[in-house]
Coordinates of C-alpha atoms in Angstrom, one line a residue:
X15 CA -1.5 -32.1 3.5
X16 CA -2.0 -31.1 -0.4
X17 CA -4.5 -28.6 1.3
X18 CA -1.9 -27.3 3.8
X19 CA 0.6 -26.6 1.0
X20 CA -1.3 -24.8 -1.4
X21 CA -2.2 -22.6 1.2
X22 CA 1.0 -22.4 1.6
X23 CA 2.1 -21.4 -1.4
X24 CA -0.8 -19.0 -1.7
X25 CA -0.1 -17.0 1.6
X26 CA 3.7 -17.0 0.0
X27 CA 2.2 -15.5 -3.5
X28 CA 0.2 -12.4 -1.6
X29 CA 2.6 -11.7 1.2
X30 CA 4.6 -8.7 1.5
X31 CA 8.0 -10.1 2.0
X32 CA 7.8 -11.6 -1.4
X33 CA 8.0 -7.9 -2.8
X34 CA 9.2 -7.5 -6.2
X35 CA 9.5 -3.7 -6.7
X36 CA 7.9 -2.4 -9.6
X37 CA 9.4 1.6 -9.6
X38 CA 7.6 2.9 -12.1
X39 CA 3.6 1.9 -10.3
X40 CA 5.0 3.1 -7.0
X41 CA 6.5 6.2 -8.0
X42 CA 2.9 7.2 -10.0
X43 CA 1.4 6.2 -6.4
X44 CA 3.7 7.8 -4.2
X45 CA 2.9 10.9 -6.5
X46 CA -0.2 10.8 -6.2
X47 CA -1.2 10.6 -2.7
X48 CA 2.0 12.0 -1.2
X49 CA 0.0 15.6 -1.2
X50 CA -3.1 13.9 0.2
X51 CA -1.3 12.4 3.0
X52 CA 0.3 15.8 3.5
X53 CA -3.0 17.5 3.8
X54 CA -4.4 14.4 6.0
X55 CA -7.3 13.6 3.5
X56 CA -5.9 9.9 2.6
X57 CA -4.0 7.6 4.8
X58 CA -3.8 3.9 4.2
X59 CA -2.4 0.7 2.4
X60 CA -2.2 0.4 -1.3
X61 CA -0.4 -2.9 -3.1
X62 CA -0.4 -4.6 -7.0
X63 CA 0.7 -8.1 -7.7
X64 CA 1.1 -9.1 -11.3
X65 CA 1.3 -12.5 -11.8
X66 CA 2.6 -14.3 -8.3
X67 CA 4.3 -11.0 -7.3
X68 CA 3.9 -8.6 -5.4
X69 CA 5.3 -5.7 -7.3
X70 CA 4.1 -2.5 -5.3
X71 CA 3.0 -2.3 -1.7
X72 CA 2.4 1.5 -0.6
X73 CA 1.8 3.0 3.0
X74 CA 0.7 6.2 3.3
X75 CA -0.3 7.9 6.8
X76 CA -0.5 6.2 9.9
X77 CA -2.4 3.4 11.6
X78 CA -3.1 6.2 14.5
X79 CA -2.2 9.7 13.9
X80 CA -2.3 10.5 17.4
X81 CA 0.6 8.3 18.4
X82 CA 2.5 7.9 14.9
X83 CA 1.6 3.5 14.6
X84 CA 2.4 2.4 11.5
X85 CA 0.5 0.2 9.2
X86 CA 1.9 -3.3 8.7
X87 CA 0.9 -6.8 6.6
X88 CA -1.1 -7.7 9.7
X89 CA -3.6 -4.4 10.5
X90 CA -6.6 -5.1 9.7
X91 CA -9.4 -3.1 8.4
X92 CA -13.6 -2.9 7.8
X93 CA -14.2 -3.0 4.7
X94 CA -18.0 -2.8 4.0
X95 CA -19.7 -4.2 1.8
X96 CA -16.4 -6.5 0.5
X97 CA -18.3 -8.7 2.7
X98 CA -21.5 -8.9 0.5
X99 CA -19.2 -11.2 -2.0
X100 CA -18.2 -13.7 0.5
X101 CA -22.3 -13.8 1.4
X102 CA -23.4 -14.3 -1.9
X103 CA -20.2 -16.6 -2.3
X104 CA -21.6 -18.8 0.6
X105 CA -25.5 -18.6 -0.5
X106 CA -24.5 -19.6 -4.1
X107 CA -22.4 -22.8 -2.3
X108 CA -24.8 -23.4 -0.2
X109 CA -27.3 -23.8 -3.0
X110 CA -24.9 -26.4 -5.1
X111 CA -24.3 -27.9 -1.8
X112 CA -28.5 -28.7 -1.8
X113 CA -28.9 -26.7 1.6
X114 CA -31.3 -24.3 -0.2
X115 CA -32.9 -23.5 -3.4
X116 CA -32.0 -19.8 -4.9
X117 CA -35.5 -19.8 -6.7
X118 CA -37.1 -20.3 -3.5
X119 CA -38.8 -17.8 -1.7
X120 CA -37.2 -16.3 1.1
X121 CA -40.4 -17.4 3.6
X122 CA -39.4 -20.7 2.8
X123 CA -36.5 -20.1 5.0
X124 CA -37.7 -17.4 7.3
X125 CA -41.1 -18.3 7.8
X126 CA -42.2 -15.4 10.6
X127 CA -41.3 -13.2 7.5
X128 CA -44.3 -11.4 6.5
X129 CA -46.5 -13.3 3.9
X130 CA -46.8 -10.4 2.1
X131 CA -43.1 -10.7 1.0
X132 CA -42.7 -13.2 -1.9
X133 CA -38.9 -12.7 -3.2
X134 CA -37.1 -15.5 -3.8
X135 CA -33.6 -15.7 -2.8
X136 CA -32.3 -15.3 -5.9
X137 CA -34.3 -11.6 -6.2
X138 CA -32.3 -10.7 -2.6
X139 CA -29.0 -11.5 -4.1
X140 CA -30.0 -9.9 -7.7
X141 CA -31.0 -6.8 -5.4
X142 CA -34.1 -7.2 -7.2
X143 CA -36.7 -7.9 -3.9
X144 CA -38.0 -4.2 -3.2
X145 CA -36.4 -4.0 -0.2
X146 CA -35.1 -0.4 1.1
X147 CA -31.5 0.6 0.6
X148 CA -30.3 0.6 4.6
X149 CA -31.8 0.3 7.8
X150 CA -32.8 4.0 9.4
X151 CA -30.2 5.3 11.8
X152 CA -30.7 3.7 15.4
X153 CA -33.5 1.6 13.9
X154 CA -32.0 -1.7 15.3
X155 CA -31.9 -2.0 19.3
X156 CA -29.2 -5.1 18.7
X157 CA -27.9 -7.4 15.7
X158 CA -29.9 -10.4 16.4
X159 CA -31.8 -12.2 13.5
X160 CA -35.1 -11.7 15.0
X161 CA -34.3 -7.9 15.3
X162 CA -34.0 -7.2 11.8
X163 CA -36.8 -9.3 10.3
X164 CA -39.0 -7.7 13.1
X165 CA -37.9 -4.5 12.2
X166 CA -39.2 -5.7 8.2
X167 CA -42.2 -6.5 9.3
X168 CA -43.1 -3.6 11.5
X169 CA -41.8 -1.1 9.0
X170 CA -41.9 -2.2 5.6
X171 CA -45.4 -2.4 3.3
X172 CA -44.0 -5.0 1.3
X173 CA -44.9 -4.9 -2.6
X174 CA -45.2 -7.7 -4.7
X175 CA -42.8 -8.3 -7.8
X176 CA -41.0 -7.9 -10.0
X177 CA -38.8 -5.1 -8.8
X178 CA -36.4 -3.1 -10.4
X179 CA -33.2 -3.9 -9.5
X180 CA -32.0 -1.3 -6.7
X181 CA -29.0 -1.7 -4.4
X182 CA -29.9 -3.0 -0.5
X183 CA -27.9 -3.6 2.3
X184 CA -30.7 -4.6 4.0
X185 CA -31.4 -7.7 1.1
X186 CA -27.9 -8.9 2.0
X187 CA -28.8 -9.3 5.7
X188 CA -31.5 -10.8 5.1
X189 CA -29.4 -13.4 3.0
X190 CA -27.6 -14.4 6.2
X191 CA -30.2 -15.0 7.8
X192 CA -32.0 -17.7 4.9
X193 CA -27.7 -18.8 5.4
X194 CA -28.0 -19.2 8.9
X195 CA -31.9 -20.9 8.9
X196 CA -31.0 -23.5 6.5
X197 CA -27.3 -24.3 7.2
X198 CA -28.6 -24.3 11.0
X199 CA -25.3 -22.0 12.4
X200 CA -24.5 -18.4 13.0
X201 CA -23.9 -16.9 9.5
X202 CA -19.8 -15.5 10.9
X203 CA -19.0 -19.0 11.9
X204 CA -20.7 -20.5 8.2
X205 CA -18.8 -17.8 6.6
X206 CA -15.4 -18.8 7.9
X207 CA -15.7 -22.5 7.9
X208 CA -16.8 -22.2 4.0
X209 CA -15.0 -19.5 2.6
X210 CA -12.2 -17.5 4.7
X211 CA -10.3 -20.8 6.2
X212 CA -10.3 -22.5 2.8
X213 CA -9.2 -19.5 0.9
X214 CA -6.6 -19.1 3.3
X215 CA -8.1 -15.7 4.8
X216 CA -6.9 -16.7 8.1
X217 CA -6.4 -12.5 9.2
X218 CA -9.8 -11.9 8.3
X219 CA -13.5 -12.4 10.8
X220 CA -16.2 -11.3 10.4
X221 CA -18.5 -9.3 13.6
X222 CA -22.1 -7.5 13.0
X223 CA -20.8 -6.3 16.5
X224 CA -19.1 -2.8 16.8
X225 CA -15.2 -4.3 18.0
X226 CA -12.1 -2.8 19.0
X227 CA -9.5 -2.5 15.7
X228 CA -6.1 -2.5 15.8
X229 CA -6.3 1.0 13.1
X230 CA -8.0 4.0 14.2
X231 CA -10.9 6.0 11.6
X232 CA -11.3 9.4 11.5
X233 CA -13.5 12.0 9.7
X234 CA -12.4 15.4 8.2
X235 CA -12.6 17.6 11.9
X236 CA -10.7 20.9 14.0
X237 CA -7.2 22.2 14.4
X238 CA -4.6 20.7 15.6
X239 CA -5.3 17.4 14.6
X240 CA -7.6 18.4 11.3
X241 CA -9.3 14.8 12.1
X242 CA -11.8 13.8 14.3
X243 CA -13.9 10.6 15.1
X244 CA -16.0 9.3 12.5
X245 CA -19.5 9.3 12.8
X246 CA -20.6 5.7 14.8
X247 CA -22.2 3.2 12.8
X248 CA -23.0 -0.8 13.1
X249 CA -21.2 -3.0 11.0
X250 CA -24.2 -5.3 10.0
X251 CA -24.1 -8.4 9.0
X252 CA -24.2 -9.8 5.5
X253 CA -24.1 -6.3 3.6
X254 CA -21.0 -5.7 6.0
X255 CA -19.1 -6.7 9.1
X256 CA -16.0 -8.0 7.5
X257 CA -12.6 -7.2 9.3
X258 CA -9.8 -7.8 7.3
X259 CA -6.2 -7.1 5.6
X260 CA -4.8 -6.1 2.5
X261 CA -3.1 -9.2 2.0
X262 CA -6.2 -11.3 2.5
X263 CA -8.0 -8.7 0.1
X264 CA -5.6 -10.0 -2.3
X265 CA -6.2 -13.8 -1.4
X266 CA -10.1 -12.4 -2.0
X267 CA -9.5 -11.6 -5.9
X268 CA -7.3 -14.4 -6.3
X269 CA -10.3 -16.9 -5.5
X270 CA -12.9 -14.6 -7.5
X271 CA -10.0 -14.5 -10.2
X272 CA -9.8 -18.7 -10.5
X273 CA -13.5 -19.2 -9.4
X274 CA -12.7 -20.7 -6.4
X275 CA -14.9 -18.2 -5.4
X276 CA -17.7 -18.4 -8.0
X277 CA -19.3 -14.8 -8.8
X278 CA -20.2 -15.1 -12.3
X279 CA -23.0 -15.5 -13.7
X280 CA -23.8 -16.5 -17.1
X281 CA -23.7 -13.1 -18.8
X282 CA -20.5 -12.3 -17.5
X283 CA -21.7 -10.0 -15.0
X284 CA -20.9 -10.8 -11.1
X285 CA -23.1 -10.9 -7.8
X286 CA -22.0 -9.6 -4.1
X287 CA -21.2 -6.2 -5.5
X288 CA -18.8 -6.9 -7.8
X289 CA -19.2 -5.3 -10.9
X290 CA -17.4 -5.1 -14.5
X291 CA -15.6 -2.4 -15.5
X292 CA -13.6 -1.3 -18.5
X293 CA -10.6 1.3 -19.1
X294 CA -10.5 1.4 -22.6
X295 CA -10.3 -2.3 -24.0
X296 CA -9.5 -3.3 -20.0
X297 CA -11.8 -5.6 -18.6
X298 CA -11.6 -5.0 -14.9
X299 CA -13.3 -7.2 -12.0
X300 CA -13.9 -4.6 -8.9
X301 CA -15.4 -3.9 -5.3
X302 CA -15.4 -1.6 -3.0
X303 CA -17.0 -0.7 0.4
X304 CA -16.9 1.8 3.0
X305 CA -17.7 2.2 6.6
X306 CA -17.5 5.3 8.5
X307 CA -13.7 5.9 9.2
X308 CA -12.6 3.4 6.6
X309 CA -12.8 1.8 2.5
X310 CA -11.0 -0.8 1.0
X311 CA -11.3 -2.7 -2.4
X312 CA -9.8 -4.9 -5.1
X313 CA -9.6 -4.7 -8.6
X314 CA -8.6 -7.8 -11.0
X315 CA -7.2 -7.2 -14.2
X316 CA -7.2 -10.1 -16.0
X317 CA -5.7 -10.1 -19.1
X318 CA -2.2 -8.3 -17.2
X319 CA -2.8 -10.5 -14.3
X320 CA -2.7 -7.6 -12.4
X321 CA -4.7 -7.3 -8.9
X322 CA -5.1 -4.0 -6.7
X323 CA -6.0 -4.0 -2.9
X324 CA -6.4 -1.0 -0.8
X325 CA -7.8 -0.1 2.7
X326 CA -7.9 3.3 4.1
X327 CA -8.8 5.1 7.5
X328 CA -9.5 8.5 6.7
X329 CA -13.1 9.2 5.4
X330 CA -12.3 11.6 3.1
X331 CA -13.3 12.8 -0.4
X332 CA -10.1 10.9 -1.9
X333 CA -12.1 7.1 -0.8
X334 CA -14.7 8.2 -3.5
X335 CA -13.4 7.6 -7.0
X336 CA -10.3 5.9 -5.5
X337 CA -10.6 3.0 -7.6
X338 CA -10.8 4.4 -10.4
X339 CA -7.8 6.5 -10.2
X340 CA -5.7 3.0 -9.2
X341 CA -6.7 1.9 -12.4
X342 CA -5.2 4.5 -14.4
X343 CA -1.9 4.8 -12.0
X344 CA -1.5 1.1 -12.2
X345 CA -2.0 0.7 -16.3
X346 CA -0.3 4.3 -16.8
X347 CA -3.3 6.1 -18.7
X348 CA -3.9 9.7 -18.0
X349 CA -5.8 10.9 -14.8
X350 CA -6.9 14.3 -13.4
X351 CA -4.9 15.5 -10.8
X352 CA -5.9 15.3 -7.2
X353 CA -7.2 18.7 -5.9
X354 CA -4.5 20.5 -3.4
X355 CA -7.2 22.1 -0.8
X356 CA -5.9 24.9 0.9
X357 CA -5.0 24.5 5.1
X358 CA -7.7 25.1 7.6
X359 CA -8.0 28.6 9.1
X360 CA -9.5 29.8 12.6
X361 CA -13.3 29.8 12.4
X362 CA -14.4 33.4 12.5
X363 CA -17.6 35.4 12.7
X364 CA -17.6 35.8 8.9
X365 CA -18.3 31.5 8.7
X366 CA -20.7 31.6 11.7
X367 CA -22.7 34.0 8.8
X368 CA -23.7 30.9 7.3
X369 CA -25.8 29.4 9.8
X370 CA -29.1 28.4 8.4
X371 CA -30.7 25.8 6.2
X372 CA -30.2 25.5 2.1
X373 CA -32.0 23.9 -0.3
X374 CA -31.5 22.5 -3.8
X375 CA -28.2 21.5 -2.1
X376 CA -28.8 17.9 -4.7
X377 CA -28.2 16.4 -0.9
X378 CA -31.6 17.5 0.1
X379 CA -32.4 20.0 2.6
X380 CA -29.0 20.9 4.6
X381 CA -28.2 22.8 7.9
X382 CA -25.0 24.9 8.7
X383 CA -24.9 25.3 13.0
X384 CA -23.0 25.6 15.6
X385 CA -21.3 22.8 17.3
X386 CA -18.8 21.9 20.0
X387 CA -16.4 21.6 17.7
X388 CA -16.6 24.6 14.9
X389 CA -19.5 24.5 12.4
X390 CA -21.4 21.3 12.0
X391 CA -23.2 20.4 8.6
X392 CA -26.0 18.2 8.4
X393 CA -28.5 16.3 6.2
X394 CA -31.6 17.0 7.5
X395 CA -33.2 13.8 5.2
X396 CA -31.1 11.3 7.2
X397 CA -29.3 13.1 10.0
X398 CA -26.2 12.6 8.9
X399 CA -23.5 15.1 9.9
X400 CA -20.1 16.6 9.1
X401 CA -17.9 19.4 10.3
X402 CA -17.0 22.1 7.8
X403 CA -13.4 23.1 7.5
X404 CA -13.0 27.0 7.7
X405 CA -11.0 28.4 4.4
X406 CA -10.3 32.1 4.0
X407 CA -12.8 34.8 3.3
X408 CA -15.8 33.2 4.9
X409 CA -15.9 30.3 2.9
X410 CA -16.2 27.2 4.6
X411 CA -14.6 23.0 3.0
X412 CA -16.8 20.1 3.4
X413 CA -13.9 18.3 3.6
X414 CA -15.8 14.2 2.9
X415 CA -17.0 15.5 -0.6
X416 CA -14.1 18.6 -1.3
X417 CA -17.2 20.8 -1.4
X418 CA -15.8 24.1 -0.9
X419 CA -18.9 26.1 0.0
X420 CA -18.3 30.2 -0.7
X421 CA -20.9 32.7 0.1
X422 CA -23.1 34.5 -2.6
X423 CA -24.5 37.9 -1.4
X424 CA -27.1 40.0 -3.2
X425 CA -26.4 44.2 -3.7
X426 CA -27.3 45.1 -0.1
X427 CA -25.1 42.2 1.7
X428 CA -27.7 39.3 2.7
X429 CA -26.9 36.2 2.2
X430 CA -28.6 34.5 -0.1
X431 CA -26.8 31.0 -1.4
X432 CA -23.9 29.4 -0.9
X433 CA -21.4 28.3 -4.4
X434 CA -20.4 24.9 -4.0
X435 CA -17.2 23.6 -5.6
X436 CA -17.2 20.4 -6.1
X437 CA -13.4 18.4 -7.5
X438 CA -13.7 14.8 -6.5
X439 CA -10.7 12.8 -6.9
X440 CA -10.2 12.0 -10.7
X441 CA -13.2 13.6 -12.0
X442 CA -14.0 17.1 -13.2
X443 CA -15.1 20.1 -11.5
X444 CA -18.5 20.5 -10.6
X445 CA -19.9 23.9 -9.4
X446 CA -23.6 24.7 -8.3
X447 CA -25.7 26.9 -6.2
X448 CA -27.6 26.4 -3.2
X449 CA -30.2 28.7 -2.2
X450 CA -30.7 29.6 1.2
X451 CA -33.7 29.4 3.0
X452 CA -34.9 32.3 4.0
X453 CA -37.7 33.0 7.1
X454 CA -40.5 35.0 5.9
X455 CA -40.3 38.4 5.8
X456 CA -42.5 40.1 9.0
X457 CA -45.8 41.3 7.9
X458 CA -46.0 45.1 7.5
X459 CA -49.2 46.9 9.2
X460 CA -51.1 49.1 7.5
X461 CA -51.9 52.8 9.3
X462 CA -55.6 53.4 9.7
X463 CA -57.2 56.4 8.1

């Protein structure tokens, strides 16, 4: 029963009916994004609490843009790698529980693991085991345990330690899987009996399956809309797969906040991809993840007792950076306004011109085509691509990253590189050149005598 009520009084704490208006945070929001929603580049949910209030709880946009739904306490979003905390939350319990040993190594766990892998678990959650960033696109026929350590095995020439640290998604699956080996369970179902039910996350599950949502993603994309389908992804599991809402996001910082949630380690620093941050003698607690269509993240401010959760459905250059900018809205301190792009035009001949292939992009190798749809952009490294919003004289938007992408010409009229504009959200301006690649010129024959 003592259980029951403090979760209780918890879920009263973070819910949005116990709104105590703060004017001054929402006006600074509202001005903020008000001109992004109006140029469809941010659409979402954005709320503070300081102390056990809620004292701003923003929606911009729409759930679904097609039919007007609106966003309410209950839509729930993916948020990404948010989920790595509650993995390294359950691995780090599980090892004070005696179910495994985080200086172990991983084969002790997963045994068909190739011997040639020695990490320990601790080096996975550390990010320190040498494993590679992401799995390659389409890699995985299914989600299954077996898939991915096959997939490790077949593909990976393992190296033995130590490793510099360097950020893997693919580390953090394989950490639910050494969860779901020695706590004998599936790692969703060990996740939400540990952590979400007793942290009273009750709107939140978990899937490494792709699942219907009750909020729509897009991607930058064509008239009329200006928004498209995102590009199709699977959620993972252990580095991501976490469904949930902005209220539970807050019930989230609250436990890493109080250490229910342990994070910490002994330095200071925290595990599960939060990190420390500071804004001037601020110390802030934060996370963020992204899927394709969708972000969301807290902050924790400690010494205000101020917390910020966010989740968005537009994939759009405002999700990068966003959480800085909430800092500075939220404590008042000076940030660069957001870039106003200009509307999207008709594509014309003069931005079919740049079809081709650039280089020293600082994406890689890129390709301007054709599609369907208008112009398509794509990273030829890892096949990812984009559609590029036309803008006035020939110059194209690449509307995830506000690249706007002019053409350069030399004295006779070829094209010969493209000047991208970059202005994130909150940051500076950033302009560069990238070259296009040009075919060979023909070889020239040479008249007999």
């Amino acid at each position: 029963m003592i259980r029951i009520a403090l979760l209780a009084v918890l879920s009263a704490l973070t819910s949005t009916a116990a709104l105590a208006q703060d004017p001054d945070i929402s006006a600074r929001l509202r001005a903020y994004f008000e001109p992004l929603e109006a140029s469809r580049d941010f659409s979402g949910v954005i709320a503070v609490r300081r102390g056990d209030e809620l004292i701003s709880y923003e929606r911009f946009g729409y759930a679904n843009w097609e039919t007007g739904t609106q966003f309410t306490p209950q839509t729930a979003f993916p948020v990404g790698s948010v989920t790595k905390s509650l993995t390294a939350g359950l691995i780090i319990r599980m090892n004070g529980e005696g179910q495994l040993n985080l200086d172990a190594p991983v084969r002790q766990y997963i045994p068909d693991l190739d011997p040639a892998f020695t990490a320990s678990v601790f080096d996975v959650l550390m990010h320190r085991s040498g494993l590679p960033r992401d799995f390659s696109p389409g890699a995985l026929t299914d989600s299954r345990s077996h898939t991915v350590i096959q997939w490790l095995n077949d593909t990976h020439a393992f190296e033995p330690g130590p490793h510099d640290e360097s950020y893997s998604n693919v580390g953090y699956s394989l950490l639910a899987i050494v969860a779901e080996r020695a706590g004998h369970g599936r790692f969703e179902t060990l996740v939400t009996m540990e952590l979400l039910s007793p942290l009273g996350m009750t709107s939140s599950r978990l899937s490494r399956e792709r699942r219907e949502l009750d909020v729509t993603g897009y991607a930058p994309g064509p008239l009329p809309l200006d928004l498209r389908a995102p590009m199709v992804d699977e959620p993972g599991f252990g580095a991501g797969g976490l469904i949930t809402t902005v209220d539970d996001l807050m019930r989230l910082a609250t436990a890493v906040a109080s250490r229910e949630l342990d994070l910490f380690q002994p330095d200071g620093s925290l595990i599960g991809s939060f990190s420390v941050r500071t804004l001037g003698e601020e110390v802030i607690y934060t996370i963020q993840g992204s899927v394709p269509g969708y972000s969301g993240g807290v902050s924790i401010i400690p010494a205000r007792e101020l917390v910020i959760a966010y989740s968005t459905n537009i994939e759009s250059y405002s999700n990068w950076g966003i959480r800085d900018v909430l800092h500075r809205l939220v404590l008042d301190e000076a940030v660069i306004p957001a870039a106003v792009r200009q509307p999207t035009y008709e594509l014309a001949d003069s931005h079919r011109a740049l079809i081709g292939t650039y280089e020293s992009t600082g994406f890689g190798p890129v390709e301007i085509s054709e599609a369907e749809d208008g112009l398509a952009f794509t990273l030829l490294e890892g096949g990812w691509s984009f559609y590029l919003t036309p803008q006035p004289d020939g110059a194209v938007l690449w509307r995830t990253f506000n690249i706007h992408l002019a053409p350069t010409r030399d004295e006779t009229g070829l094209l010969t590189a493209l000047t991208a504009t970059q202005r994130m959200i909150g940051q500076q301006t950033e302009i560069s050149r990238w070259a296009r690649d040009m075919p060979p010129m023909p070889e020239t024959e040479t008249a007999e005598d």
